[in-house]
Coordinates of C-alpha atoms and ligand atoms in Angstrom, one line a residue:
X120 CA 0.0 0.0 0.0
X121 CA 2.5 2.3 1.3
X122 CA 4.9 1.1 -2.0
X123 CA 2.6 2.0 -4.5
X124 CA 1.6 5.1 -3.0
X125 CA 5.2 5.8 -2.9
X126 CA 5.0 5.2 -6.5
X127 CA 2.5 7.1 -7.5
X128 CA 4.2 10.1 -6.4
X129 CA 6.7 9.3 -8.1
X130 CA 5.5 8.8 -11.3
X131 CA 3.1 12.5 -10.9
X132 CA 6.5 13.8 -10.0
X133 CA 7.6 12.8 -13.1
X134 CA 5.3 13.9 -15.4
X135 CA 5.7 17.4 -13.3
X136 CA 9.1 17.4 -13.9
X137 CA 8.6 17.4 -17.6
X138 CA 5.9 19.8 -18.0
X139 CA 8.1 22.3 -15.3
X140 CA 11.3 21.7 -17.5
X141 CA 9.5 22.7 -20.7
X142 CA 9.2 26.3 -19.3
X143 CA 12.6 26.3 -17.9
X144 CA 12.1 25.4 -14.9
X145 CA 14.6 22.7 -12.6
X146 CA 12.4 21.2 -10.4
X147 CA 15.4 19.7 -8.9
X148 CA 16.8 23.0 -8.2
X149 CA 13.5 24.3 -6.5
X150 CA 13.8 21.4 -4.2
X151 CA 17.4 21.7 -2.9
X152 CA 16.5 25.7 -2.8
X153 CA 13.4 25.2 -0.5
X154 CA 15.8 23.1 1.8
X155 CA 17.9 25.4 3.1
X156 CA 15.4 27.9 3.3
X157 CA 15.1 28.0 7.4
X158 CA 12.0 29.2 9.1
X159 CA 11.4 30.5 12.2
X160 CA 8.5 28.9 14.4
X161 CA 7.1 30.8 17.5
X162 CA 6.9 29.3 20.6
X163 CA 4.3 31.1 21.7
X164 CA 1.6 28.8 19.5
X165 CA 1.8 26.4 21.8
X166 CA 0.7 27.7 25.1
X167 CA -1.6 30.3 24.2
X168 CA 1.4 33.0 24.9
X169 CA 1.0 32.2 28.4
X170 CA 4.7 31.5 29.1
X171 CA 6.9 30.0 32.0
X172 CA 6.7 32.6 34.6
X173 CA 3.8 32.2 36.4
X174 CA -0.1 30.7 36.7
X175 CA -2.6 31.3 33.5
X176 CA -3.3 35.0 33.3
X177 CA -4.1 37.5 30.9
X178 CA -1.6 37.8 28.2
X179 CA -2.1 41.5 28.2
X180 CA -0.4 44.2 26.2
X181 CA -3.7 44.2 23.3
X182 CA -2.8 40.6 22.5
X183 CA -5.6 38.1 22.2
X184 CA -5.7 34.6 22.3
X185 CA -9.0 33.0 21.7
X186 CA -10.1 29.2 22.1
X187 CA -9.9 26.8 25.3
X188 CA -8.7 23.4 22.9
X189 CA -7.7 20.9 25.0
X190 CA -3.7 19.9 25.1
X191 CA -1.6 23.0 25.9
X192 CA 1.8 22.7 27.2
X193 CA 2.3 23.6 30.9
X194 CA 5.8 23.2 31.2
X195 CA 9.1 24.1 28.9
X196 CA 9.5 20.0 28.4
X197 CA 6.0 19.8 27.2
X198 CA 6.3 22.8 24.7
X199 CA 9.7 21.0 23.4
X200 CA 7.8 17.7 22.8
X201 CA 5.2 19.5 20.8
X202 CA 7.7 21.5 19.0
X203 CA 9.4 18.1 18.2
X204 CA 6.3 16.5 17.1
X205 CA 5.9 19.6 14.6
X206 CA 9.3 19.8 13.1
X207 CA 9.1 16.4 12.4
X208 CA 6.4 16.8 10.1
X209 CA 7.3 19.7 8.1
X210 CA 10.3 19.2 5.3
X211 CA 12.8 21.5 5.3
X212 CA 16.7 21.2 7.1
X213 CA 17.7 23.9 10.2
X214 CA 14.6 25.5 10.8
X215 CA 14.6 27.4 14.0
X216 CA 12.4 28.7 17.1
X217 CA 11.4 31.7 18.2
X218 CA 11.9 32.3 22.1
X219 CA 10.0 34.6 24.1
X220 CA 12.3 35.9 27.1
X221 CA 8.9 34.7 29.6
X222 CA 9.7 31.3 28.7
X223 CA 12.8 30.9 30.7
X224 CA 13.0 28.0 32.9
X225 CA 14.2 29.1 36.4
X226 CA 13.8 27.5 39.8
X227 CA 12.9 30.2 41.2
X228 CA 11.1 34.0 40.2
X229 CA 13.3 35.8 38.3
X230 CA 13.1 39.6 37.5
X231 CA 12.5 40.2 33.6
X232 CA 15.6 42.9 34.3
X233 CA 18.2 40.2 35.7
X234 CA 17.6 37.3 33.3
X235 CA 20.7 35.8 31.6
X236 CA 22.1 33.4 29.3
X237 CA 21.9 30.2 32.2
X238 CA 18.0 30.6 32.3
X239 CA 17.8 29.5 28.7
X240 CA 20.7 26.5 29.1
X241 CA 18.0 23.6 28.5
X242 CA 16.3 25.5 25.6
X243 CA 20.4 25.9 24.2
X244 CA 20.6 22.0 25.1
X245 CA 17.8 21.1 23.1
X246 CA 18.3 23.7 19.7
X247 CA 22.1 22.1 19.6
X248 CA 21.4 18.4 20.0
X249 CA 18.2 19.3 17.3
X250 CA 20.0 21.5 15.1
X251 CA 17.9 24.5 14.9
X252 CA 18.7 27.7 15.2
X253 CA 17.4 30.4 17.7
X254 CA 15.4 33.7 17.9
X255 CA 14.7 36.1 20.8
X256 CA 12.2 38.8 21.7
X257 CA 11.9 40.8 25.2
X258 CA 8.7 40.5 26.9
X259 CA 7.2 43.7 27.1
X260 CA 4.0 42.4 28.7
X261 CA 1.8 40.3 30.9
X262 CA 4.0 42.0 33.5
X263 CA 2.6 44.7 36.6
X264 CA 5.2 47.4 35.2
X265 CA 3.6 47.2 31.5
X266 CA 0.1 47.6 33.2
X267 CA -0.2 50.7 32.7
X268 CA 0.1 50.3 28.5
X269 CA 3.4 51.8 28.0
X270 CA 7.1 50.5 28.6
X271 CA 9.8 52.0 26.5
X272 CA 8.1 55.2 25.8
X273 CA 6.4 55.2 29.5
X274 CA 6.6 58.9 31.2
X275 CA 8.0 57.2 33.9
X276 CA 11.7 56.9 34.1
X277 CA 11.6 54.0 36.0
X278 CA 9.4 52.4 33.7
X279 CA 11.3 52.9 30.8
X280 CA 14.4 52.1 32.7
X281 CA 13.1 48.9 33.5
X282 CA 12.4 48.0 30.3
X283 CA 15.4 49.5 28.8
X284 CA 17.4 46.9 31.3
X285 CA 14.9 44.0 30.2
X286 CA 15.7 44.4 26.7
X287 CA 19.4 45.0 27.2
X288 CA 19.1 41.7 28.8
X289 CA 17.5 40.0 26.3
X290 CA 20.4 41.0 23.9
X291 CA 23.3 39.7 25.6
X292 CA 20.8 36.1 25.8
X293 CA 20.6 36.5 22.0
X294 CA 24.2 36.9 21.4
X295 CA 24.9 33.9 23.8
X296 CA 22.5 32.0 21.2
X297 CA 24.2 33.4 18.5
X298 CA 27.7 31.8 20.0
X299 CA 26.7 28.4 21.1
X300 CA 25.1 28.1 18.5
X301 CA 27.3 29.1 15.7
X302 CA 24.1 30.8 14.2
X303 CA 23.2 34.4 14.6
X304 CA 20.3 35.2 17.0
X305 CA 17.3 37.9 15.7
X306 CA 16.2 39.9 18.8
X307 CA 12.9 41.7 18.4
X308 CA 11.7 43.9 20.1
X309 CA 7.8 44.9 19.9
X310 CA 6.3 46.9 22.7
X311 CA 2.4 47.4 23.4
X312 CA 2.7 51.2 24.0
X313 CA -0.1 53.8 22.9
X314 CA -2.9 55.3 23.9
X315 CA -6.7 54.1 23.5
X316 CA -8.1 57.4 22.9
X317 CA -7.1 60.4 20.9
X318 CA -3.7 61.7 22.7
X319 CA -2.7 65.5 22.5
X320 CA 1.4 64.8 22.3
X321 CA 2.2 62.0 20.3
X322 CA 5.3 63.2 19.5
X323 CA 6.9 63.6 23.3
X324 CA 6.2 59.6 23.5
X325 CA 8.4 58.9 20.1
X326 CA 10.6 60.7 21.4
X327 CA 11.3 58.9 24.5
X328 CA 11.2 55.7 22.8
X329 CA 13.9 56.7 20.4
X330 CA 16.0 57.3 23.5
X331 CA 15.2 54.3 25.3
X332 CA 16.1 52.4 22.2
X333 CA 19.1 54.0 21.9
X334 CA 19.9 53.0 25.3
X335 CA 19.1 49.6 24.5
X336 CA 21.3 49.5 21.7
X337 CA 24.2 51.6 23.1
X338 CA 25.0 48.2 25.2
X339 CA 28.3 46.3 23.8
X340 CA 26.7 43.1 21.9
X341 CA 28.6 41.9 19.2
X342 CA 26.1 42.4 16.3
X343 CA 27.3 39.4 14.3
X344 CA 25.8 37.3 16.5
X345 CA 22.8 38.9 17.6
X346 CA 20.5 41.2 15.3
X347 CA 18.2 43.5 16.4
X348 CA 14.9 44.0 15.1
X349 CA 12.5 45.9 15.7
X350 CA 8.6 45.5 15.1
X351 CA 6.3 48.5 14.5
X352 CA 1.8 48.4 14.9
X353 CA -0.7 50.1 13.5
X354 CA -3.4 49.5 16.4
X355 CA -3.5 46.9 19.1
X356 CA -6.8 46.5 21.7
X357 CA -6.3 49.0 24.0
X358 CA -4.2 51.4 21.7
X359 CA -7.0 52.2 18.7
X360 CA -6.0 55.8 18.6
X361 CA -2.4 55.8 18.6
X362 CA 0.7 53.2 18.9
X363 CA 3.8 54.9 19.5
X364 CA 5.9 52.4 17.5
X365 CA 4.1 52.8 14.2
X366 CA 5.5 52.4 11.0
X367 CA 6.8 55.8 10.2
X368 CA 8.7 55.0 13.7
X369 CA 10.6 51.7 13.2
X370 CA 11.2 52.7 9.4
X371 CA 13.1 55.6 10.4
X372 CA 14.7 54.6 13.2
X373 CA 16.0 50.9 11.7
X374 CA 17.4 53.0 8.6
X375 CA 18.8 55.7 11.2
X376 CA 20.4 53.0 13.1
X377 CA 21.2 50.0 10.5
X378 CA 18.7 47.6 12.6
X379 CA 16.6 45.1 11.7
X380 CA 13.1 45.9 10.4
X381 CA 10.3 43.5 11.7
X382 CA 7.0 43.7 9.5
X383 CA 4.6 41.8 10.7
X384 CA 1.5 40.7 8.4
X385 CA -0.9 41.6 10.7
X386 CA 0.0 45.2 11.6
X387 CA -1.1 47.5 8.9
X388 CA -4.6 48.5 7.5
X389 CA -6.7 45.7 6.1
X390 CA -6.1 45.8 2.8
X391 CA -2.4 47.0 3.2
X392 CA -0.2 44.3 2.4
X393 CA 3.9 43.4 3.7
X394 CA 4.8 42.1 0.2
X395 CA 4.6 45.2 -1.3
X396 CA 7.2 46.8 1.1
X397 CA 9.7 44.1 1.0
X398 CA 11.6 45.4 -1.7
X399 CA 11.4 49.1 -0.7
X400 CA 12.8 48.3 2.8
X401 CA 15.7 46.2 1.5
X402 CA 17.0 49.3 -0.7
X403 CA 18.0 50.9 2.6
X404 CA 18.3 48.3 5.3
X405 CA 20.7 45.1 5.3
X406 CA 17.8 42.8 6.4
X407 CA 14.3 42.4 7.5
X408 CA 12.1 40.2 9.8
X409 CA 9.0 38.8 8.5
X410 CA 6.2 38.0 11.2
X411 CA 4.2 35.7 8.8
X412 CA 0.9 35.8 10.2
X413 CA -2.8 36.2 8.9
X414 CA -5.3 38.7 9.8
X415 CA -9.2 38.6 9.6
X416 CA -10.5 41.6 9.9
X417 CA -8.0 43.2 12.5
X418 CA -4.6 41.7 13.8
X419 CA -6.4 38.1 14.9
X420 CA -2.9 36.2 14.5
X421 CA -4.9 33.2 12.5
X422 CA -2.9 30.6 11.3
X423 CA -1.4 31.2 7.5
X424 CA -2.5 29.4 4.9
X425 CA -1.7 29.5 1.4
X426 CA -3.2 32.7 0.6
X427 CA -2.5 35.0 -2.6
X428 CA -0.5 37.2 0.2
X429 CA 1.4 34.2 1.2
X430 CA 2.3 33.7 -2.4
X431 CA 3.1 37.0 -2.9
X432 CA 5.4 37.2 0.3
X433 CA 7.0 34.0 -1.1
X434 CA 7.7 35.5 -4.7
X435 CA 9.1 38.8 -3.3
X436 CA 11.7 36.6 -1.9
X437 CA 12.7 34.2 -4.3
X438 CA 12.3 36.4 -7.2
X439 CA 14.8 38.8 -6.1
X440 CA 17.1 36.3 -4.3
X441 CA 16.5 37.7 -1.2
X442 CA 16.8 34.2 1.0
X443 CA 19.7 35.5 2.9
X444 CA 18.7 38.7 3.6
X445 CA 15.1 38.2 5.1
X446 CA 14.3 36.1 8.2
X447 CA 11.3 34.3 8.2
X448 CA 9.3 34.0 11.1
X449 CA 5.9 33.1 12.1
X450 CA 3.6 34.9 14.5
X451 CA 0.2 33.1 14.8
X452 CA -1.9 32.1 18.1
X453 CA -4.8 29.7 17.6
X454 CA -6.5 28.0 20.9
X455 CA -9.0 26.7 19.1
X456 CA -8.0 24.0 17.1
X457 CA -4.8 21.5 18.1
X458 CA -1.6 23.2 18.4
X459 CA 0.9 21.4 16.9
X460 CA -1.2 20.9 13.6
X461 CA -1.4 25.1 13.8
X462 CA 2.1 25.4 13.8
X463 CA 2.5 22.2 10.8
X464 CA -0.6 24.1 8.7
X465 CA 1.0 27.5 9.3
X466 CA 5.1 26.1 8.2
X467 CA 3.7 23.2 5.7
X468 CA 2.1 26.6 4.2
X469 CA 5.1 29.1 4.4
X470 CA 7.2 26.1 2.7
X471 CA 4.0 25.5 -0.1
X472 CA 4.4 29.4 -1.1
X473 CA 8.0 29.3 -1.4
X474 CA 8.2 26.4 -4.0
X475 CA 5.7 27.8 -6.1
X476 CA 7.9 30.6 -5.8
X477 CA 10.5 28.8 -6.7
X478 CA 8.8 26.9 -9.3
X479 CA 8.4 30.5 -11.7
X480 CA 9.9 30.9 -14.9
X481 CA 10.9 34.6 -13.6
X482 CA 13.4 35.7 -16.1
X483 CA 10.2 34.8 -18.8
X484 CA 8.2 36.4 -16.8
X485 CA 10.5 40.0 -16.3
X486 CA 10.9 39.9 -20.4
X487 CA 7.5 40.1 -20.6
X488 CA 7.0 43.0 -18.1
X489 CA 10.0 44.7 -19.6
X490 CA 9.1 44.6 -23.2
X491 CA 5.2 45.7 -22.2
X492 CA 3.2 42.6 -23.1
X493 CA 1.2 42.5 -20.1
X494 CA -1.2 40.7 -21.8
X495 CA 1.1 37.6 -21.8
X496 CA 2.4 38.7 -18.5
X497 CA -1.6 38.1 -17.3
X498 CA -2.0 34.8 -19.1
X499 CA 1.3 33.5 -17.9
X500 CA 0.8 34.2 -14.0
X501 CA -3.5 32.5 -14.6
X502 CA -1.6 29.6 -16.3
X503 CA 1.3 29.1 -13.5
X504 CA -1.1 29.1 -11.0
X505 CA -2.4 25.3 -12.1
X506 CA 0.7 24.0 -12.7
X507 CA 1.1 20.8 -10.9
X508 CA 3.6 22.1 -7.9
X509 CA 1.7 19.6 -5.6
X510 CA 3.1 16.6 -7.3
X511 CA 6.7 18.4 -7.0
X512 CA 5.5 19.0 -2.9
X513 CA 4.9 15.5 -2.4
X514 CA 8.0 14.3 -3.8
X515 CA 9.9 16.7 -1.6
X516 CA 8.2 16.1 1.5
X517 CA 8.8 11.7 0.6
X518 CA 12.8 12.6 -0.1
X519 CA 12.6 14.7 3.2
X520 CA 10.9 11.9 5.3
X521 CA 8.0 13.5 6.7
X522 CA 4.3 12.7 5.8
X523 CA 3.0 13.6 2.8
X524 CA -0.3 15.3 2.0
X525 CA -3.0 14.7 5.1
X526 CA -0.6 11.9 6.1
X527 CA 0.4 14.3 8.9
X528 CA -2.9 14.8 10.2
X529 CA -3.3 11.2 11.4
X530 CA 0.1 11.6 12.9
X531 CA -0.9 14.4 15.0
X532 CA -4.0 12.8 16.0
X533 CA -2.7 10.0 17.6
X534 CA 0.0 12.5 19.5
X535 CA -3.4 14.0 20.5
X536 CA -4.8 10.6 21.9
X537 CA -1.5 9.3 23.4
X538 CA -0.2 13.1 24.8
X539 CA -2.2 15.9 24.9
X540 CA -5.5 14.4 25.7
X541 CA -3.6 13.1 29.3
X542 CA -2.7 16.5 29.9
Ligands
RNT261 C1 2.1 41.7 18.7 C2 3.3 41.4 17.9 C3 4.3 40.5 18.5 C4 3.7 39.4 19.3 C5 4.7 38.4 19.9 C6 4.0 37.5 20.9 O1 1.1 42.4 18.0 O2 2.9 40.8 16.7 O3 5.2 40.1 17.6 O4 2.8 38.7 18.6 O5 5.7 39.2 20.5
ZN262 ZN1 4.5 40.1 15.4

């Protein structure tokens, strides 16, 4: 059974191959491209952003998690055996996580200012003897000194010195990443800060946090092994009016300072898409972030799925080469469906849009653009979009040993039965 399924991919490959080769395209090639393309998973999709600090809580700060399914992990070993149980269904070599600095594992409470390398040593343990790489943020909420709605740009010094020191912290952990792991570390920071009603001085507040990030970044961290990003809002709950980090914000100040950008699908008006500024921000900036992420309706964090923005994302990429320079992370939060399969839909997706990325006949398409026939330029993108880049998904996800098609949903559901039903 399992043979001649085996070899019916095989021969669908095939056939793919052919028809792929007669446009120019090595299917080959897209394969061994899509492998090395890392992604970065969050953490935070498997506990509802609750983190390791405390009891259950509100995760504060705007954010939203909505959904009480059954199964989420409770402890760091728990959210590692999930995490395992994802990667191993999604193809694809050195993909990464993405920490949150509230998941540390510590015996006792630790102030968010004083946390260090050691607090992360089994999360270290586990990416080395995996092989995945690792990402950092500072938690700017679900904490009593973000209660009132700002941190970094807070009127109080001591707020913003707090945080300041939190974030400075959080660097030095990235860089340690970035060491023992022979893998740089991306540090974002995203803060909550703005006002839910109409504010009078919106400029005094961008001001301060310009100076607390300069702070921040002022601290000796060897920037080869830990990059900073940073990750700018348009409105969160709780900030409708007015979010101090905006766009304008982190634009300048990444280009000002040679940081990171973080865009974040989720974070501009509706109909505003992060595709189209890909290629303007990497004219002036070494590297960007992507949060992959979906909205409906408003910033809702739903899991991605291969949507035309998805594809779009993906070809912005690929079709300017820009694998090393843009870091791909997720940033989804779904309690109402079974975590691990989020985080497999959401990466099995990401991966999807790549390879049909990968799978254009660019240069064609470019001539076309170039010498005006739009017409063509039309037909060609209609006709692409039914080539057969599933067979070619298959056959990579068989070479790469994970399950192909729904295979992976049977997987997960016995995980569900034999794990996270007990817990
Ligand atoms: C919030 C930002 C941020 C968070 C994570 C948990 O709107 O998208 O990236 O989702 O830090
Ligand atoms: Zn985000």
């Amino acid at each position: 059974m399992a043979e001649s399924n085996d070899r019916r991919i095989e021969s669908a490959y095939n056939l793919a191959r052919e028809q792929y080769a007669e446009l120019g395209v090595d299917t080959d090639q897209a394969m061994s491209a899509l492998e090395q393309i890392p992604i970065s998973l969050h953490c935070w999709q498997g506990d509802d952003v609750q983190g390791f600090e405390s009891s259950d809580g509100d995760v504060g700060g705007g954010l939203a998690v909505t959904g009480n399914y059954p199964g989420r992990a409770r402890t760091p070993q728990e959210l590692r055996d999930d995490l395992d149980m994802a990667y191993s269904m999604i193809p694809g070599k050195g993909h990464r996580l993405n920490l949150h600095a509230f998941y540390l594992e510590a015996s006792g409470k630790v102030d968010r200012a004083e946390i260090a390398p050691e607090h992360f040593q089994t999360w270290l343990d586990w990416a080395k003897e995996k092989g995945h790489g690792l990402d950092f943020n500072p938690t700017c909420f679900s904490h009593p000194m973000a209660d009132s709605g700002f941190t970094l740009s807070s009127v109080d010094p001591a707020v913003r010195d707090y945080w300041v020191r939190h974030c400075i912290a959080c660097r030095k952990i990235g860089e340690h990443f970035g060491r023992e792991l022979n893998n740089p570390c991306v540090t974002n920071i995203w803060i909550p800060d703005g006002y839910k009603d109409i504010p009078i001085d919106r400029n005094a507040a961008r001001q301060r946090l310009a100076e607390s990030l300069d702070k921040i970044l002022a601290a000796q961290v060897d920037t080869k092994l830990n990059l900073d990003a940073v990750e700018c809002k348009l409105f969160g709950i709780g900030s409708e009016s007015c979010v101090i980090g905006s766009h304008e914000f982190y634009m300048g100040y990444a280009i000002k300072n040679q940081t990171l950008l973080c865009l974040d699908a989720g974070h501009f008006h509706p109909t505003e898409v992060i595709s189209d500024k890909i290629s303007s921000a990497l004219l002036f900036l070494d590297e960007i972030l992507l949060h992959v992420s979906r909205g409906v309706r408003w910033d809702s964090d739903h899991v991605v799925i291969l949507s035309d923005e998805l594809r779009a994302i993906a070809e912005e990429i690929v079709r300017n080469n820009f694998q090393s320079r843009v870091h791909i992370g997720l940033d989804f939060f779904d309690a109402s469906i079974n975590r691990v399969a989020a985080w497999t839909i959401g990466t099995r997706s990401m991966l999807k849009a790549l390879l049909i990325a990968l799978l254009e006949p660019t240069v064609a398409l470019r001539e076309m653009e170039d010498s005006g026939d739009y017409t063509k330029r039309l037909a060609m993108l209609e006709e692409l979009k039914t080539m057969p880049w599933s067979a070619v998904w298959d056959h990579h996800c068989l070479q790469q040993g994970v399950p192909v098609g729904p295979q992976w949903l049977e997987k997960t559901r016995q995980y569900e039965e034999d794990v996270l039903s007990k817990r």
